[in-house]
Structure formats: C-alpha cells, structure tokens
Coordinates of C-alpha atoms in Angstrom, one line a residue:
M774 CA 0.0 0.0 0.0
A775 CA 1.3 3.4 -0.9
T776 CA 2.3 5.8 1.8
L777 CA 2.3 9.6 1.9
A778 CA 5.7 11.2 1.8
G779 CA 6.4 14.8 3.0
P780 CA 3.9 17.3 4.5
W781 CA 0.4 17.4 3.1
V782 CA -1.1 20.7 2.1
P783 CA -4.9 20.8 1.4
G784 CA -5.8 22.0 -2.1
S785 CA -2.5 21.4 -3.7
A786 CA -2.1 19.3 -6.8
S787 CA 0.6 17.1 -5.3
S788 CA -1.6 16.3 -2.3
A789 CA -4.5 15.3 -4.5
A790 CA -2.1 13.1 -6.5
R791 CA -0.8 11.4 -3.4
L792 CA -4.4 10.7 -2.2
R793 CA -5.3 9.2 -5.6
S794 CA -2.1 7.1 -5.5
C795 CA -3.5 5.6 -2.3
G796 CA -6.1 3.8 -4.4
Q797 CA -9.1 5.6 -2.9
P798 CA -11.9 6.7 -5.2
R799 CA -12.3 10.4 -6.1
I800 CA -15.5 12.1 -5.0
R801 CA -17.0 13.9 -8.0
G802 CA -19.0 17.1 -7.8
A803 CA -17.6 18.3 -4.4
P804 CA -15.0 20.9 -3.6
S805 CA -11.4 19.7 -3.5
D806 CA -11.1 20.3 0.2
I807 CA -14.2 18.3 1.0
R808 CA -13.1 15.5 -1.3
Q809 CA -9.7 15.4 0.4
G810 CA -11.3 15.7 3.9
A811 CA -13.7 12.8 3.1
K812 CA -10.7 10.6 2.1
L813 CA -9.0 11.3 5.4
Q814 CA -10.8 8.9 7.7
S815 CA -8.7 9.8 10.8
L816 CA -8.6 12.6 13.3
P817 CA -5.1 13.7 12.3
G818 CA -6.2 14.1 8.7
L819 CA -9.1 16.4 9.7
L820 CA -6.8 18.5 11.8
L821 CA -4.5 18.9 8.9
L822 CA -7.4 20.0 6.7
V823 CA -8.5 22.7 9.2
A824 CA -5.0 23.9 9.7
G825 CA -4.4 24.1 5.9
K826 CA -7.5 26.3 5.4
A827 CA -6.3 28.7 8.1
I828 CA -2.9 28.9 6.5
T829 CA -4.4 29.4 3.0
R830 CA -6.9 32.2 4.1
G831 CA -4.5 34.0 6.5
P832 CA -5.5 36.2 9.4
R833 CA -8.8 38.0 9.3
R834 CA -8.5 41.7 8.5
P835 CA -9.8 44.0 11.2
A836 CA -12.9 46.2 10.3
R837 CA -11.8 49.3 8.5
S838 CA -12.5 52.5 10.4
V839 CA -13.1 55.6 8.2
R840 CA -11.9 59.0 9.5
W841 CA -13.5 61.9 7.6
A842 CA -11.3 64.7 6.7
E843 CA -12.8 68.0 8.0
G844 CA -14.2 70.1 5.2
D845 CA -13.8 67.3 2.6
E846 CA -17.2 67.2 1.0
K847 CA -16.1 64.6 -1.5
V848 CA -15.3 62.2 1.3
N849 CA -18.2 63.0 3.6
P850 CA -20.9 65.2 2.2
G851 CA -23.0 64.8 5.4
L852 CA -20.3 66.6 7.4
S853 CA -20.9 69.9 5.6
I854 CA -24.6 69.5 5.9
M855 CA -24.4 69.0 9.7
E856 CA -22.1 72.0 10.0
E857 CA -24.6 74.2 8.1
L858 CA -27.5 73.0 10.3
R859 CA -25.5 73.8 13.4
R860 CA -24.6 77.3 12.1
K861 CA -28.2 78.1 11.3
A862 CA -29.3 76.8 14.7
R863 CA -26.8 79.1 16.4
E864 CA -27.9 82.1 14.3
D865 CA -31.6 81.4 15.1
F866 CA -30.9 81.2 18.8
Q867 CA -29.0 84.4 18.8
R868 CA -31.7 86.1 16.8
R869 CA -34.4 85.0 19.2
E870 CA -32.5 86.0 22.4
S871 CA -30.9 89.3 21.1
P872 CA -32.9 92.5 21.3
G873 CA -34.3 93.7 18.0
W874 CA -35.8 96.9 16.6
E875 CA -38.6 96.7 19.1
T876 CA -36.2 97.6 22.0
E877 CA -35.1 100.8 20.3
M878 CA -38.7 101.6 19.2
A879 CA -40.0 101.2 22.7
A880 CA -37.5 103.6 24.0
R881 CA -38.3 106.1 21.2
F882 CA -42.1 106.0 21.5
Q883 CA -42.4 106.5 25.3
V884 CA -45.8 106.6 26.9
A885 CA -47.0 110.0 28.0
E886 CA -46.2 111.0 31.5
E887 CA -49.8 111.4 32.5
V888 CA -50.4 107.6 32.0
A889 CA -49.7 106.3 35.5
G890 CA -48.8 102.7 36.3
F891 CA -48.5 101.7 32.7
E892 CA -47.3 98.2 31.7
V893 CA -47.8 95.7 28.9
K894 CA -48.2 92.1 29.8
E895 CA -49.8 88.9 28.8
A896 CA -53.5 88.5 29.9
K897 CA -53.5 85.6 32.3
G898 CA -56.1 86.3 35.0
M899 CA -59.8 86.2 34.3
D900 CA -60.1 89.9 35.2
E901 CA -57.5 90.7 32.5
V902 CA -59.3 88.5 30.0
W903 CA -62.5 90.2 30.8
G904 CA -61.0 93.7 30.4
A905 CA -59.6 92.8 27.0
A906 CA -63.0 91.4 26.0
E907 CA -64.7 94.6 27.0
L908 CA -62.4 96.5 24.6
L909 CA -63.4 94.2 21.7
T910 CA -67.1 94.5 22.6
D911 CA -67.2 98.3 22.7
K912 CA -67.4 99.6 19.2
D913 CA -66.3 103.1 20.3
N914 CA -62.8 101.6 20.9
R915 CA -62.3 100.8 17.3
G916 CA -60.3 103.7 16.2
D917 CA -57.2 104.6 14.2
Q918 CA -55.3 101.3 14.8
E919 CA -58.1 99.1 13.8
N920 CA -57.2 95.7 12.4
L921 CA -60.0 93.6 14.0
D922 CA -61.0 90.0 13.6
G923 CA -64.3 90.2 15.6
D924 CA -65.7 87.3 17.6
A925 CA -69.4 86.8 18.3
N926 CA -68.5 86.5 22.0
P927 CA -65.1 88.1 22.7
F928 CA -65.0 87.0 26.4
L929 CA -65.6 83.4 25.5
G930 CA -63.1 83.6 22.6
L931 CA -60.4 85.1 24.7
G932 CA -61.1 82.8 27.6
L933 CA -60.8 79.7 25.4
M934 CA -57.6 81.2 23.9
R935 CA -56.1 81.7 27.3
A936 CA -56.9 78.1 28.3
Y937 CA -55.4 76.9 25.0
S938 CA -52.2 78.9 25.6
A939 CA -51.8 77.3 29.0
L940 CA -51.8 73.9 27.2
S941 CA -49.9 74.6 24.0
P942 CA -46.8 76.7 23.3
N943 CA -48.2 77.4 19.8
A944 CA -51.4 79.2 21.0
P945 CA -51.8 82.9 20.2
L946 CA -50.9 85.3 23.1
T947 CA -53.1 88.2 24.3
A948 CA -51.3 91.3 25.2
I949 CA -52.9 93.9 27.4
A950 CA -51.9 97.5 28.4
R951 CA -52.8 98.3 31.9
T952 CA -52.8 101.5 33.9
Q953 CA -54.3 102.4 37.3
E954 CA -57.6 102.7 35.5
G955 CA -57.5 99.1 34.3
V956 CA -57.1 97.6 30.8
I957 CA -56.9 100.3 28.2
G958 CA -55.4 98.5 25.3
M959 CA -54.9 95.0 23.9
A960 CA -53.7 93.0 20.9
Q961 CA -53.3 89.3 20.0
V962 CA -50.2 87.9 18.4
K963 CA -49.8 84.4 16.9
K964 CA -46.7 82.2 16.9
D965 CA -46.0 83.1 13.3
G966 CA -46.0 86.8 14.2
Y967 CA -49.5 87.7 12.9
V968 CA -51.1 90.6 14.9
Q969 CA -54.8 91.1 15.2
N970 CA -57.3 93.0 17.2
L971 CA -55.1 95.9 18.2
V972 CA -57.5 98.1 20.3
V973 CA -56.8 101.2 22.5
K974 CA -59.4 103.1 24.4
P975 CA -60.1 106.6 23.1
S976 CA -58.7 108.1 26.3
G977 CA -55.4 106.3 25.7
R978 CA -54.8 107.2 22.1
R979 CA -51.9 109.4 20.8
K980 CA -50.0 108.6 24.0
G981 CA -47.6 105.8 22.7
I982 CA -49.7 102.9 24.1
A983 CA -50.4 101.2 20.8
S984 CA -46.7 101.5 19.9
Q985 CA -45.7 99.8 23.2
I986 CA -48.2 97.0 22.5
I987 CA -46.7 96.4 19.0
C988 CA -43.2 96.3 20.5
W989 CA -44.3 93.7 23.1
C990 CA -45.8 91.6 20.3
A991 CA -42.6 91.8 18.3
A992 CA -40.5 90.7 21.2
R993 CA -42.7 87.7 22.0
A994 CA -43.0 86.7 18.4
R995 CA -39.2 86.8 18.0
R996 CA -38.7 84.6 21.0
R997 CA -41.2 82.1 19.6
G998 CA -39.3 81.9 16.3
A999 CA -41.3 84.2 14.0
A1000 CA -39.3 85.8 11.2
R1001 CA -41.6 88.8 10.8
L1002 CA -44.4 90.7 12.4
W1003 CA -47.4 91.1 10.0
L1004 CA -51.1 92.1 10.0
H1005 CA -53.9 93.4 7.8
V1006 CA -55.4 96.9 7.8
E1007 CA -58.8 97.5 6.2
A1008 CA -58.6 99.5 3.0
G1009 CA -59.6 103.2 3.7
N1010 CA -58.2 103.3 7.2
E1011 CA -55.6 105.9 6.4
A1012 CA -54.9 106.7 10.1
A1013 CA -54.0 103.1 10.8
L1014 CA -51.8 102.9 7.7
S1015 CA -50.0 106.1 8.7
F1016 CA -49.5 104.7 12.2
Y1017 CA -47.8 101.5 11.0
R1018 CA -45.7 103.3 8.4
R1019 CA -44.4 105.4 11.2
L1020 CA -43.3 102.2 12.9
G1021 CA -41.5 101.0 9.8
F1022 CA -44.0 98.5 8.4
E1023 CA -44.0 97.9 4.7
V1024 CA -47.4 98.1 3.0
G1025 CA -48.2 95.4 0.4
E1026 CA -50.7 95.3 -2.4
E1027 CA -54.4 95.5 -1.6
E1028 CA -56.0 92.1 -1.3
T1029 CA -59.2 90.4 -0.1
Y1030 CA -59.0 89.4 3.6
R1031 CA -62.0 87.9 5.4
E1032 CA -64.3 89.1 2.6
K1033 CA -63.0 92.6 2.9
Q1034 CA -60.4 94.6 1.0
A1035 CA -57.3 95.1 3.1
F1036 CA -53.6 95.9 2.9
P1037 CA -51.1 93.4 4.3
L1038 CA -48.3 95.0 6.4
S1039 CA -45.1 93.4 7.6
K1040 CA -41.8 94.1 9.3
E1041 CA -38.9 91.7 9.6
L1042 CA -37.9 90.6 13.1

C-alpha cells in the first residue's frame, strides 16, 4: 500500500495526486477540500485539513475605520450639511435672544407722563381677559389702529384662547396694556408673528400705548421663532396705515381678507 511522503497541504495538486495514489476513489461534484477531507478517515487528517484552510486564508483583517477629513465634502458630504445646520441653529438662537428693533422703538415712543402705572403684559387672569373682551365689545374703541377679527363672544373667545395657551406653546398670546384705570389696550399675536385685534381706548390714544403693545408683540413673536411681524389693515383706514408706516412697516398690495379689502403690512424681526 502506498504511503504519503512529506507534508500534506490541502488543495495542492501534489496532495491530490498522493491521495489518488493511495487507491481511494475520487468524489466527483464536491470541492477539492471536501473530497480530500472525506478521504482522510482519521482525526489527524481532519486537523491537517482545518490547519491548511487557516494557512491558506491567512489572518482575518480588522474592520476598516473611516476617518472623515474635516471640510472634505467629497469624502463625507454629510459633514458639511451638519455644520450648516448647526450654524443656522446658532444664528436662530442668537436672533431669538438678542434684542431687536422693538427695543429701540419702545425707547423712542415713550408713553405719555400722565399715564400712571403703565405696563404691557400677557393677559392671564380672568379679570385681565374680561378687560380685553370689553375692549373688543365696545365699538367706540375701534379707532385709528383698527385691524380687527371680531368674535361673536369676545370673552368666550379670549377665555378659550387663554386656556389653550396654557396647554400649548403654539397658541396665540393676548397682550394687554394696563394702567391704574385698568385695561386700556390690547392685541393678539400668533406664533408666526401675525397681529390682530389691536385696540386702544379713546382716552389712551396718541400717548404711545399702541406702539408699546406692538413692541411687546414683536419681542414675544421673535422669541417664539417668527421671522416677521405682520397684519392686515382694512382699506380706507388711512390713520392706521399712517401709524404702521411710522413704525417702519411695509405696506403690500391691496387684497381680499375675510371678505373685505385690506392691505397686508409686515416688518422683519
């Protein structure tokens, strides 16, 4: 019987020839390593087969780690996108927190000295909501700064809006101007910066109260992420248009708004 001479390497032609010389039949249709392993009917032969495969394949390569070159858009296009998003987020945060034109305007259009105890704040208490509703109800209060979106029941509408604002950060805010006499002015501002229902009592007009309310609305809209302060003024209300032009608002083309002809006005924040 023939014997194997020299070391046996799986997969080599010489090893296959030596196995065939042993007189054992060749297994057709199977890989050479399986055929050779099937012919080795002993444990040493199987160990040689496994060792031969390990030697043939060599050591496994470690997973390749990719290091992106900073600023190399060709290597990592996502890096530049993330940097741009971070830059815009920083700019938006600075714009929201930094004082804008409303700060300078509030200092320029001071409230008259005879208005005692004046402040602009958000209507939160029911007495404040009721005072704002009374302004909307009284038609005599609709004067020069009129840009109204009337409700059938102002108190109910403002009350529901106040409840909504307590639950959602996206709800409109109701600003009121208070003095020792009570609520003498109000306005509503939405999250996108839209102002509606700016009303001032006749006794408080021409005293800077409406300007202070607009400045308050601008500051709050800026903090909530609005890019502009905008509103509508009914066509023919020249006094209101003159008031907003004096504050720096741009007047757009006349359009139909709530089935009425009105001018859109806006100012960047």
